[in-house]
Tab-separated table of C-alpha atoms and ligand atoms in Angstrom:
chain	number	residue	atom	x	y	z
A	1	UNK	CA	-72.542	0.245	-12.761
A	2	UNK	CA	-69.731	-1.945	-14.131
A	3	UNK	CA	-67.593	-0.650	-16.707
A	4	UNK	CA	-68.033	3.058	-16.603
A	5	UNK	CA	-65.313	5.158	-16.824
A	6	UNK	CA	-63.533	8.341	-16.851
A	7	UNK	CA	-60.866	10.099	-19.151
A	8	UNK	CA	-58.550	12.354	-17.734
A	9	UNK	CA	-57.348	14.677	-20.572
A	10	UNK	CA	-53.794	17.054	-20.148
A	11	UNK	CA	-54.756	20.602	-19.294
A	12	UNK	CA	-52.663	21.325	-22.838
A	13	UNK	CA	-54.651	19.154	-25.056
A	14	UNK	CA	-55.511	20.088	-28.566
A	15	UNK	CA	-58.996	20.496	-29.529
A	16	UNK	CA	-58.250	18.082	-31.997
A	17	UNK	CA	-56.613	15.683	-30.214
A	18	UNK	CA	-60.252	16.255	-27.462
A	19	UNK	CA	-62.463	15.626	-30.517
A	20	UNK	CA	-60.450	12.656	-31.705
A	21	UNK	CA	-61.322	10.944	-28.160
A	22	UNK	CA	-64.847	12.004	-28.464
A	23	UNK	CA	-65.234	10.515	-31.974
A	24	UNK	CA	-63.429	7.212	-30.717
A	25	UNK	CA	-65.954	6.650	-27.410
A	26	UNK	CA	-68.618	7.257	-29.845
A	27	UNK	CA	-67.972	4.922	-32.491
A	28	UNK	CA	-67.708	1.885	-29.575
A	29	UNK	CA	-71.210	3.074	-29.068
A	30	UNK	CA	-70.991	4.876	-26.047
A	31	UNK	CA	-72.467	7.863	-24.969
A	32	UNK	CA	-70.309	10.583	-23.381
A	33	UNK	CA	-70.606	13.605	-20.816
A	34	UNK	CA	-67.580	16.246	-20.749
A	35	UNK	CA	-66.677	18.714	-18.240
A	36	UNK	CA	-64.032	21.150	-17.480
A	37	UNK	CA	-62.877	20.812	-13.554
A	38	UNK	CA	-60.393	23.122	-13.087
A	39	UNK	CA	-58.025	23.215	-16.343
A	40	UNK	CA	-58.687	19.516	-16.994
A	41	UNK	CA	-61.641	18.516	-19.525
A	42	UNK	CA	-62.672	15.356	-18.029
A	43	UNK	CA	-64.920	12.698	-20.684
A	44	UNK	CA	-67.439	10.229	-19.017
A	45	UNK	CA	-68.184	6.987	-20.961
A	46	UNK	CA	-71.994	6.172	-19.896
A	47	UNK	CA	-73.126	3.193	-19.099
A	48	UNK	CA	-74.244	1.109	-21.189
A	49	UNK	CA	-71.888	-2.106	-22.329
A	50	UNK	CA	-68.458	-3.266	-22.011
A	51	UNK	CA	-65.920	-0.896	-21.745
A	52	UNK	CA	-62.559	-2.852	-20.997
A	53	UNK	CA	-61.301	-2.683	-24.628
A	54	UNK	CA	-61.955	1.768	-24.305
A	55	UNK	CA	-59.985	1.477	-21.114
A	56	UNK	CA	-57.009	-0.086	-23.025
A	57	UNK	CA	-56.995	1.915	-25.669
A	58	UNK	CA	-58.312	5.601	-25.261
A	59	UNK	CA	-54.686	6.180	-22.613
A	60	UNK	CA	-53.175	6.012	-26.300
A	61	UNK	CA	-54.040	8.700	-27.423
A	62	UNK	CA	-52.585	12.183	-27.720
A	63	UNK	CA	-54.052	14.376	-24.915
A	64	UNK	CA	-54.867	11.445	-22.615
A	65	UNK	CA	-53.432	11.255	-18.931
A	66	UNK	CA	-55.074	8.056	-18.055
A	67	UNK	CA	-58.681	6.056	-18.211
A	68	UNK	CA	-59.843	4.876	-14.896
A	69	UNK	CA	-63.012	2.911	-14.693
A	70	UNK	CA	-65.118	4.259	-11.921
A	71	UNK	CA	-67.379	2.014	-9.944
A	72	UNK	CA	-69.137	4.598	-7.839
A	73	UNK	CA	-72.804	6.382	-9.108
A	74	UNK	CA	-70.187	9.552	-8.640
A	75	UNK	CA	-68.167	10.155	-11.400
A	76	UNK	CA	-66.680	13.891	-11.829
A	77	UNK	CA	-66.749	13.984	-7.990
A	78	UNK	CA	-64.803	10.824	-7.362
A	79	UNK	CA	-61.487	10.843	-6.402
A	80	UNK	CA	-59.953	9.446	-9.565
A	81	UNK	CA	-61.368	11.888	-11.878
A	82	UNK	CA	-58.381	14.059	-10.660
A	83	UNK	CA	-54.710	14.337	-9.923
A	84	UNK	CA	-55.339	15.798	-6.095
A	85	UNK	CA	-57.413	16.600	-4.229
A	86	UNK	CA	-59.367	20.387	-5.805
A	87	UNK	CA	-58.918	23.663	-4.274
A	88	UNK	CA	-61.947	25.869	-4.188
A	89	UNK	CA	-61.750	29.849	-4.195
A	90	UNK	CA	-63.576	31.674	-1.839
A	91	UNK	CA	-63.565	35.178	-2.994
A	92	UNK	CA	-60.844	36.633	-4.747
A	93	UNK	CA	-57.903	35.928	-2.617
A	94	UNK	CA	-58.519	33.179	-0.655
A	95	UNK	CA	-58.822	29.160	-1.313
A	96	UNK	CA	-60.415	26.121	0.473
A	97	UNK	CA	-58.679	22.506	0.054
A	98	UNK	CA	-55.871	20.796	-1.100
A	99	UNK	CA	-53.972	22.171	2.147
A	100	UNK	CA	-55.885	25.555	1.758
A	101	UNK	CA	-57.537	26.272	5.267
A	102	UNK	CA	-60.416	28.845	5.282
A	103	UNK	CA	-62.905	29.853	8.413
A	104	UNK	CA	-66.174	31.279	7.546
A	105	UNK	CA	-68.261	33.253	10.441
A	106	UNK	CA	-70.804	34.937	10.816
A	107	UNK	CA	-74.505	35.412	11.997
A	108	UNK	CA	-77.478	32.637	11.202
A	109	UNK	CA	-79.317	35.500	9.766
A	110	UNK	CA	-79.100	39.072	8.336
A	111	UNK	CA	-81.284	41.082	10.963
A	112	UNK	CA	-80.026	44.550	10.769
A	113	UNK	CA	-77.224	46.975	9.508
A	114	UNK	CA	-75.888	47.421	13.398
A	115	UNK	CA	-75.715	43.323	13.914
A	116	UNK	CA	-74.274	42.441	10.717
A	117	UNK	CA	-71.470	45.139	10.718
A	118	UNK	CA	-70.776	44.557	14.275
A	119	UNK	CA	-70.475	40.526	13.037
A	120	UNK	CA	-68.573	41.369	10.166
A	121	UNK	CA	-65.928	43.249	11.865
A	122	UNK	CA	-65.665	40.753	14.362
A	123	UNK	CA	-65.240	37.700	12.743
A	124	UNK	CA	-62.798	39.880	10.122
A	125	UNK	CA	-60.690	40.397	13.194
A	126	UNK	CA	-60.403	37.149	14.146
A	127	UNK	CA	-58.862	35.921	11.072
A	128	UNK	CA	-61.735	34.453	8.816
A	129	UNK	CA	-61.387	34.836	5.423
A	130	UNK	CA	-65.667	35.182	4.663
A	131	UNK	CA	-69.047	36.034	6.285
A	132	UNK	CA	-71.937	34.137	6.272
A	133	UNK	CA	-75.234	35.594	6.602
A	134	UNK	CA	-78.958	34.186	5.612
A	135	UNK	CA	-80.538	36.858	3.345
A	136	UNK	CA	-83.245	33.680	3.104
A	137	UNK	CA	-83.740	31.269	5.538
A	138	UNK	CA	-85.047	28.380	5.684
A	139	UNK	CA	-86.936	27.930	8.433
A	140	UNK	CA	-89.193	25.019	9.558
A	141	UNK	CA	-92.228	26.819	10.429
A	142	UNK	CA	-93.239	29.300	8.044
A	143	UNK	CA	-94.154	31.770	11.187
A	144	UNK	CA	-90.797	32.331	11.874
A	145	UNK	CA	-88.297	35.322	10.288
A	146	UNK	CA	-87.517	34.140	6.850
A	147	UNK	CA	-84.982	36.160	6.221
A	148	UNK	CA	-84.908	40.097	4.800
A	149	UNK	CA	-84.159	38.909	1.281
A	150	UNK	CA	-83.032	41.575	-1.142
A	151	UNK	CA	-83.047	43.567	1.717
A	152	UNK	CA	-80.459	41.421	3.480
A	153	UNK	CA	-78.428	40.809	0.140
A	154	UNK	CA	-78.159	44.403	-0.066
A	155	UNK	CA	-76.340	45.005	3.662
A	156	UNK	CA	-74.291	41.685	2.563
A	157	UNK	CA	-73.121	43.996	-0.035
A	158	UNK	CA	-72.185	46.469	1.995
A	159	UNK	CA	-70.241	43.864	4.504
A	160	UNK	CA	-68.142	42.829	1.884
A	161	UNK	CA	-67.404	46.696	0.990
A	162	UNK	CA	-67.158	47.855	4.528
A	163	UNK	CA	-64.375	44.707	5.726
A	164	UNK	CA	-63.305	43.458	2.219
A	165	UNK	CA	-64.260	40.091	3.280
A	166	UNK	CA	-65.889	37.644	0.851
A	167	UNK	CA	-69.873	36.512	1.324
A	168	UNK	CA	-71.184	32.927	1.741
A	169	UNK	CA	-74.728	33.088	1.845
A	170	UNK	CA	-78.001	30.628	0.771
A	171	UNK	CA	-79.933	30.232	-2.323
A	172	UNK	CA	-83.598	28.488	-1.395
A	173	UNK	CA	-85.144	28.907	-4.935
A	174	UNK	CA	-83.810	28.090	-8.263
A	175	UNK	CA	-85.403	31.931	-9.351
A	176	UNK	CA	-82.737	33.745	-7.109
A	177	UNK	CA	-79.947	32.156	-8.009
A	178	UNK	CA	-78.745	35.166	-9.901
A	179	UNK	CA	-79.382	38.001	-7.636
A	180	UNK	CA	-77.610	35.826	-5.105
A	181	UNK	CA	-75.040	35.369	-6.852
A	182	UNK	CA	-74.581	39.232	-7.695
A	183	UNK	CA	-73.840	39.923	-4.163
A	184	UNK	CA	-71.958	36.255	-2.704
A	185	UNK	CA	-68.914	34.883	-3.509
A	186	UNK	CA	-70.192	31.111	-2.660
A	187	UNK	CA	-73.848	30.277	-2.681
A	188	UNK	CA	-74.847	28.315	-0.031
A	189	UNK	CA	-77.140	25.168	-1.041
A	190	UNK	CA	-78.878	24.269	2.651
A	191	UNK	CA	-79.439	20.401	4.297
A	192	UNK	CA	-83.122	21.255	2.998
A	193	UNK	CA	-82.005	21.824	-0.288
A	194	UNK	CA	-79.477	19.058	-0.626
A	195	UNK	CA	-82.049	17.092	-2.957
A	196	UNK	CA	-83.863	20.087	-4.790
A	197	UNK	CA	-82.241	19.152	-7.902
A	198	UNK	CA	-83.431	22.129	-10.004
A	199	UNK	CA	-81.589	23.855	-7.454
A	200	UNK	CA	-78.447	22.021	-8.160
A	201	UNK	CA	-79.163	21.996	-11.377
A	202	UNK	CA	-79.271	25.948	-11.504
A	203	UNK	CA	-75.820	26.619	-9.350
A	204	UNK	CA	-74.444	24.160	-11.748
A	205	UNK	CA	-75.060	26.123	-14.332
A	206	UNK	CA	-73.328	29.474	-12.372
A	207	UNK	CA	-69.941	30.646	-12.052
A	208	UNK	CA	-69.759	31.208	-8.426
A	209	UNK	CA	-68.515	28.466	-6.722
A	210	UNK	CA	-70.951	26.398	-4.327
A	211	UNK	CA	-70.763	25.576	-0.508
A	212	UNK	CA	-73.560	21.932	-0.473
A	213	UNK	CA	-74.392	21.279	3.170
A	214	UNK	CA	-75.171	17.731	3.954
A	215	UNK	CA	-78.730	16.763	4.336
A	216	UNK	CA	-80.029	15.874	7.595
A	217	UNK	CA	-80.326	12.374	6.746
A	218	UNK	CA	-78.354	11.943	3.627
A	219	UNK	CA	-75.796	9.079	3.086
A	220	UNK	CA	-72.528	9.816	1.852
A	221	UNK	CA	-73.243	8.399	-1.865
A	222	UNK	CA	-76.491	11.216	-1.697
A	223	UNK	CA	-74.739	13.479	-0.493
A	224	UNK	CA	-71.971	13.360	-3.405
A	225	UNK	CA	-74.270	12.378	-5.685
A	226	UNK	CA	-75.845	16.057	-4.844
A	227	UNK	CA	-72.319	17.559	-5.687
A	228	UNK	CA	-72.314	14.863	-8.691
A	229	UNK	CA	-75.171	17.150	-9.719
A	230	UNK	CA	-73.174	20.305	-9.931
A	231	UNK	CA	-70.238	19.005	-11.819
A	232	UNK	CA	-72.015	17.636	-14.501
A	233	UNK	CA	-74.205	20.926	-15.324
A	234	UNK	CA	-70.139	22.686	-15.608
A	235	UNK	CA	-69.621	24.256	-12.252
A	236	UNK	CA	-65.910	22.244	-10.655
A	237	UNK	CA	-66.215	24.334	-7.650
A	238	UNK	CA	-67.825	22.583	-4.664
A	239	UNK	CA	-67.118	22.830	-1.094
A	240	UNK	CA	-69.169	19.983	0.625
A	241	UNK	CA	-70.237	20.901	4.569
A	242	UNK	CA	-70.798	18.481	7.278
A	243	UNK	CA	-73.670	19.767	9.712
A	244	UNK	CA	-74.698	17.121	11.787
A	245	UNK	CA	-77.525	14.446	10.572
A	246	UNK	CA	-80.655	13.678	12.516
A	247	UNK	CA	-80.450	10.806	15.058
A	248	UNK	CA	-82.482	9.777	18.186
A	249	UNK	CA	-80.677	11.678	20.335
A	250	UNK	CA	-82.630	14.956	21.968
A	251	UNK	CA	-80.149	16.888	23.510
A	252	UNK	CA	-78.108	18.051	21.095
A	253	UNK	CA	-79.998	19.562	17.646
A	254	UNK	CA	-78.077	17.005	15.183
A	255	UNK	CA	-75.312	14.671	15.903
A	256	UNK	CA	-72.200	16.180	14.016
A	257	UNK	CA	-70.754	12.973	11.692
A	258	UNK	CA	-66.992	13.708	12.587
A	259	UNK	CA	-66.444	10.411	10.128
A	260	UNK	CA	-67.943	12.420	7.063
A	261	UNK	CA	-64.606	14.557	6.698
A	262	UNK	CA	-61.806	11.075	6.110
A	263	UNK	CA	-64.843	9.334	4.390
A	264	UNK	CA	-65.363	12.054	1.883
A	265	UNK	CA	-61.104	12.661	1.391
A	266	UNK	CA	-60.962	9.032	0.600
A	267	UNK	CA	-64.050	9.213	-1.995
A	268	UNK	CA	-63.745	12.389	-3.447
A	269	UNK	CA	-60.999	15.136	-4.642
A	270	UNK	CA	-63.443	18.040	-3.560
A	271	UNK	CA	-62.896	19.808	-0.114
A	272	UNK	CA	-64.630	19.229	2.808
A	273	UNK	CA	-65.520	21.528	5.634
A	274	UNK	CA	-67.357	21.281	8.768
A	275	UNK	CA	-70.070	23.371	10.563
A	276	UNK	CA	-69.758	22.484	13.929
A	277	UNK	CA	-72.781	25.043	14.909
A	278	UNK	CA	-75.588	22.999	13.530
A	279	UNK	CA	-73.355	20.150	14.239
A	280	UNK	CA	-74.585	20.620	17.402
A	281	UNK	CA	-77.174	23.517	17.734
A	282	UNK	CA	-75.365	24.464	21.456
A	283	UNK	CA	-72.914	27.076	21.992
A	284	UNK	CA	-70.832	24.979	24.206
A	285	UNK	CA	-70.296	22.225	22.006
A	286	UNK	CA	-69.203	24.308	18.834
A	287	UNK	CA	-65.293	24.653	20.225
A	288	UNK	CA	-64.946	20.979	20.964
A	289	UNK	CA	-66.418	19.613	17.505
A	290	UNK	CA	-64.879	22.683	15.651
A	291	UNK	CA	-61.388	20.965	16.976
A	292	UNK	CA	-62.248	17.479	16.415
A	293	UNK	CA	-62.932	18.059	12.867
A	294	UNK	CA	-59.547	20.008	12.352
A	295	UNK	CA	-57.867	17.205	13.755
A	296	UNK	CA	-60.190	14.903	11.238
A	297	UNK	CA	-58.384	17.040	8.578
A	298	UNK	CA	-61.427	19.877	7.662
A	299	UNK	CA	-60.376	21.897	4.764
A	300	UNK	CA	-62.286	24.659	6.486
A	301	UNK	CA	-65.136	25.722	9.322
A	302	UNK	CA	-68.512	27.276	9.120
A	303	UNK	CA	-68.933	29.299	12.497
A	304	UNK	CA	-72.226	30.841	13.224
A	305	UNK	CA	-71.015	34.121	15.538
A	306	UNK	CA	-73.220	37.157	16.616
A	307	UNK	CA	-72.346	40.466	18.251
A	308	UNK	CA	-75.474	39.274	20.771
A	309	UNK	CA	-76.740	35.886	20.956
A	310	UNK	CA	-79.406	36.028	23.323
A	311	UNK	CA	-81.326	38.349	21.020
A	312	UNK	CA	-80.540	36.616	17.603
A	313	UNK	CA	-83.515	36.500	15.340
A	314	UNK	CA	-82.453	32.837	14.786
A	315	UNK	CA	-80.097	29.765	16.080
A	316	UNK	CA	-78.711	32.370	18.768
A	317	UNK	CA	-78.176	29.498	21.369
A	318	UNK	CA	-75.501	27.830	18.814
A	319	UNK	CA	-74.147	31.129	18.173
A	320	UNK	CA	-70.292	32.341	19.478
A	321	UNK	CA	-70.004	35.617	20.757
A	322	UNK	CA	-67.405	37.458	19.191
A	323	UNK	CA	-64.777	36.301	21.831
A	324	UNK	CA	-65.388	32.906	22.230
A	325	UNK	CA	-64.875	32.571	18.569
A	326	UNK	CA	-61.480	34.523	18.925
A	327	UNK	CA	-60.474	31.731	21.831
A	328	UNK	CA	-61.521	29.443	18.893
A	329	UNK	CA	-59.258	30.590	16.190
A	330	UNK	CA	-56.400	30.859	18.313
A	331	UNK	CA	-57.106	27.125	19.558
A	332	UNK	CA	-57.802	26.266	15.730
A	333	UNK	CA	-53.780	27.972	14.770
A	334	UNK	CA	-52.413	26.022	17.433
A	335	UNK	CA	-53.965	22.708	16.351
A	336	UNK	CA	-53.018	22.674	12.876
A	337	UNK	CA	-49.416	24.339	14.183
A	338	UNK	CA	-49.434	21.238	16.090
A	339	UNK	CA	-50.328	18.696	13.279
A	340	UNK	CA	-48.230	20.034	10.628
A	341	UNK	CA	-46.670	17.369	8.409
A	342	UNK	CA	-49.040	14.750	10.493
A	343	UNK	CA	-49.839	11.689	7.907
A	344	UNK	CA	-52.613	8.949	8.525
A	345	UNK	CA	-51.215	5.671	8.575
A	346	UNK	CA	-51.596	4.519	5.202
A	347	UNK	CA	-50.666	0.958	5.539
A	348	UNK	CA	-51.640	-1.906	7.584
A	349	UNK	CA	-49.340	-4.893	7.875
B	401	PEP	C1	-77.564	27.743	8.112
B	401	PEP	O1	-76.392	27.618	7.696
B	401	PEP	O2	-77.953	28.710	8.778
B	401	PEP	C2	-78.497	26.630	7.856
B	401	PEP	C3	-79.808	26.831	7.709
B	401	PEP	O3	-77.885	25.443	7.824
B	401	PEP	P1	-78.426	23.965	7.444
B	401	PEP	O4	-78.900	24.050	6.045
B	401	PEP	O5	-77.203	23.119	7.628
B	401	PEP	O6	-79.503	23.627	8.429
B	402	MN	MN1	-78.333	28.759	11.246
């Protein structure tokens, strides 16, 4: 992996200046990989050789902030391939990262008109800034609901008209990435689907920015390879989830990874949020984790909440009822009231 590396170009670079760089990694014999993430264009070097003498040189030239050799498999996603850490938009109005703190709620599943407005104006009220809602699920055995597909995209639609809040819902198959993406604001890409890489391939290739859950028993270095994925087919806007990864333990569904939300803010400049209700896959549990990964610094929550647990179509028992997730946005505002300006020691003697 030795000598790869990454050039950071000023926002206001010249075309020019961008092709002179180009021309100059090419001619050492390199091969090279650009994307845009936010107003940066950021150059990778391949592998391939030595690239010591590029590192030296290429930061003298017009346009360049800086070359930083990278060590990880992760390039675009790494935390030197930007200034700061990135801010995602969720919708039009709101953002998630770089100190922007977003809650999205809502049912496992669409099931009906009557449960999803009822969820939509409920977790609206309580302060989140997007719904969630599974037009297709993806369910273990293929004998349970799947999901009401266009049918569900459509009342997703109407959600977002009825309560103006934006839509986070999942994309299983590479063919519906488009009529997804008509309707949500931030395609969900599933624990299941971490790995489907034509998957990843295909949001890459989309506008809408893209919410990757970690897989059930993906390491960290999958997991942002997965996001690696996205990056380098053009799309900068990644939220990575933490869910919970499979262990031996039976009582609760997955064992939520509070560690994943530092780790990933001291590998990568992408945001990280946590979904406390598969972290856990009990009700009781969700306020408790949801806290503990607020205090880990989450850039966000994923909240599964319906109007009527007991008869959810799916994952009711790890669902909130609309008032225990009010109890746990108020307890959310007065945690991060509470660690305002609150730094992690960044030196040891
Ligand atoms: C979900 O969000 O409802 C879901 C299926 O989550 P995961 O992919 O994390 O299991
Ligand atoms: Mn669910």
């Amino acid at each position: 992996m030795a000598g790869e590396l990454i050039v950071v170009m000023r926002p206001e670079a010249a075309a020019d200046e961008t092709e002179a760089v180009l021309e100059r990694i090419r001619l050492a014999g390199f091969g090279v990989h650009t994307t845009m993430v936010g107003e940066r264009l950021l150059i990778s070097v391949e592998a391939g050789g030595d690239t010591a003498e590029l590192e030296e040189m290429l930061p003298q030239m017009d346009g360049v902030v800086r070359a930083v050799p990278v060590q990880s498999p992760y390039k675009l996603v790494a935390k030197e391939a930007s200034d700061g850490p990135s801010a995602v938009p969720i919708g039009p109005t709101a953002l998630v990262g770089a100190g922007h703190f977003g809650v999205i709620a809502g049912p496992c599943a669409v099931e009906d008109a009557d449960q999803l407005f009822a969820a939509a104006e409920a977790v609206r009220r309580a302060g989140a800034v997007a719904m969630r809602g599974g037009a297709y699920k993806p369910r273990s055995s293929p004998y349970s609901f799947q999901g009401l597909g266009t049918q569900g995209l459509r009342l997703l639609a109407e959600a977002k008209a009825r309560t103006g809040l934006a839509i986070v819902t999942e994309v299983l198959d590479p063919r519906h990435v488009e009529a997804v993406a008509a309707v949500a604001d931030v395609l969900q890409v599933g624990a299941r689907n971490m790995q489907n890489f034509a998957l990843l391939r295909e949001v890459g290739q989309g506008q809408r920015p893209v919410l990757l859950k970690r897989g059930m028993t993906a390491t960290y270095e999958e997991w942002l390879m997965a996001a690696e994925y996205i990056l380098a087919a053009g799309n900068p806007n990644v939220i990575l989830c933490e869910r919970g990864v499979r262990s031996f333990e039976t009582y609760t569904r997955n064992m939520f990874d509070v560690a994943a939300i530092p780790v990933v803010h001291q590998l990568s400049h992408l945001p990280v949020i946590a979904d406390p209700s598969h972290g856990a896959g009990r009700w009781r549990m969700v306020h408790p984790l949801a806290l503990a990964a607020v205090a880990a610094g989450a850039d966000g929550l994923l909240v599964e909440v319906h109007p009527n647990p007991a008869r959810a179509l799916s994952d009711g028992a790890q669902s909130l009822t609309p008032d225990n997730f009010s109890r746990l946005m108020a307890a959310v505002l007065t945690l991060r009231t509470a660690l305002k300006g609150e730094q992690p020691a960044l030196r040891q003697p």
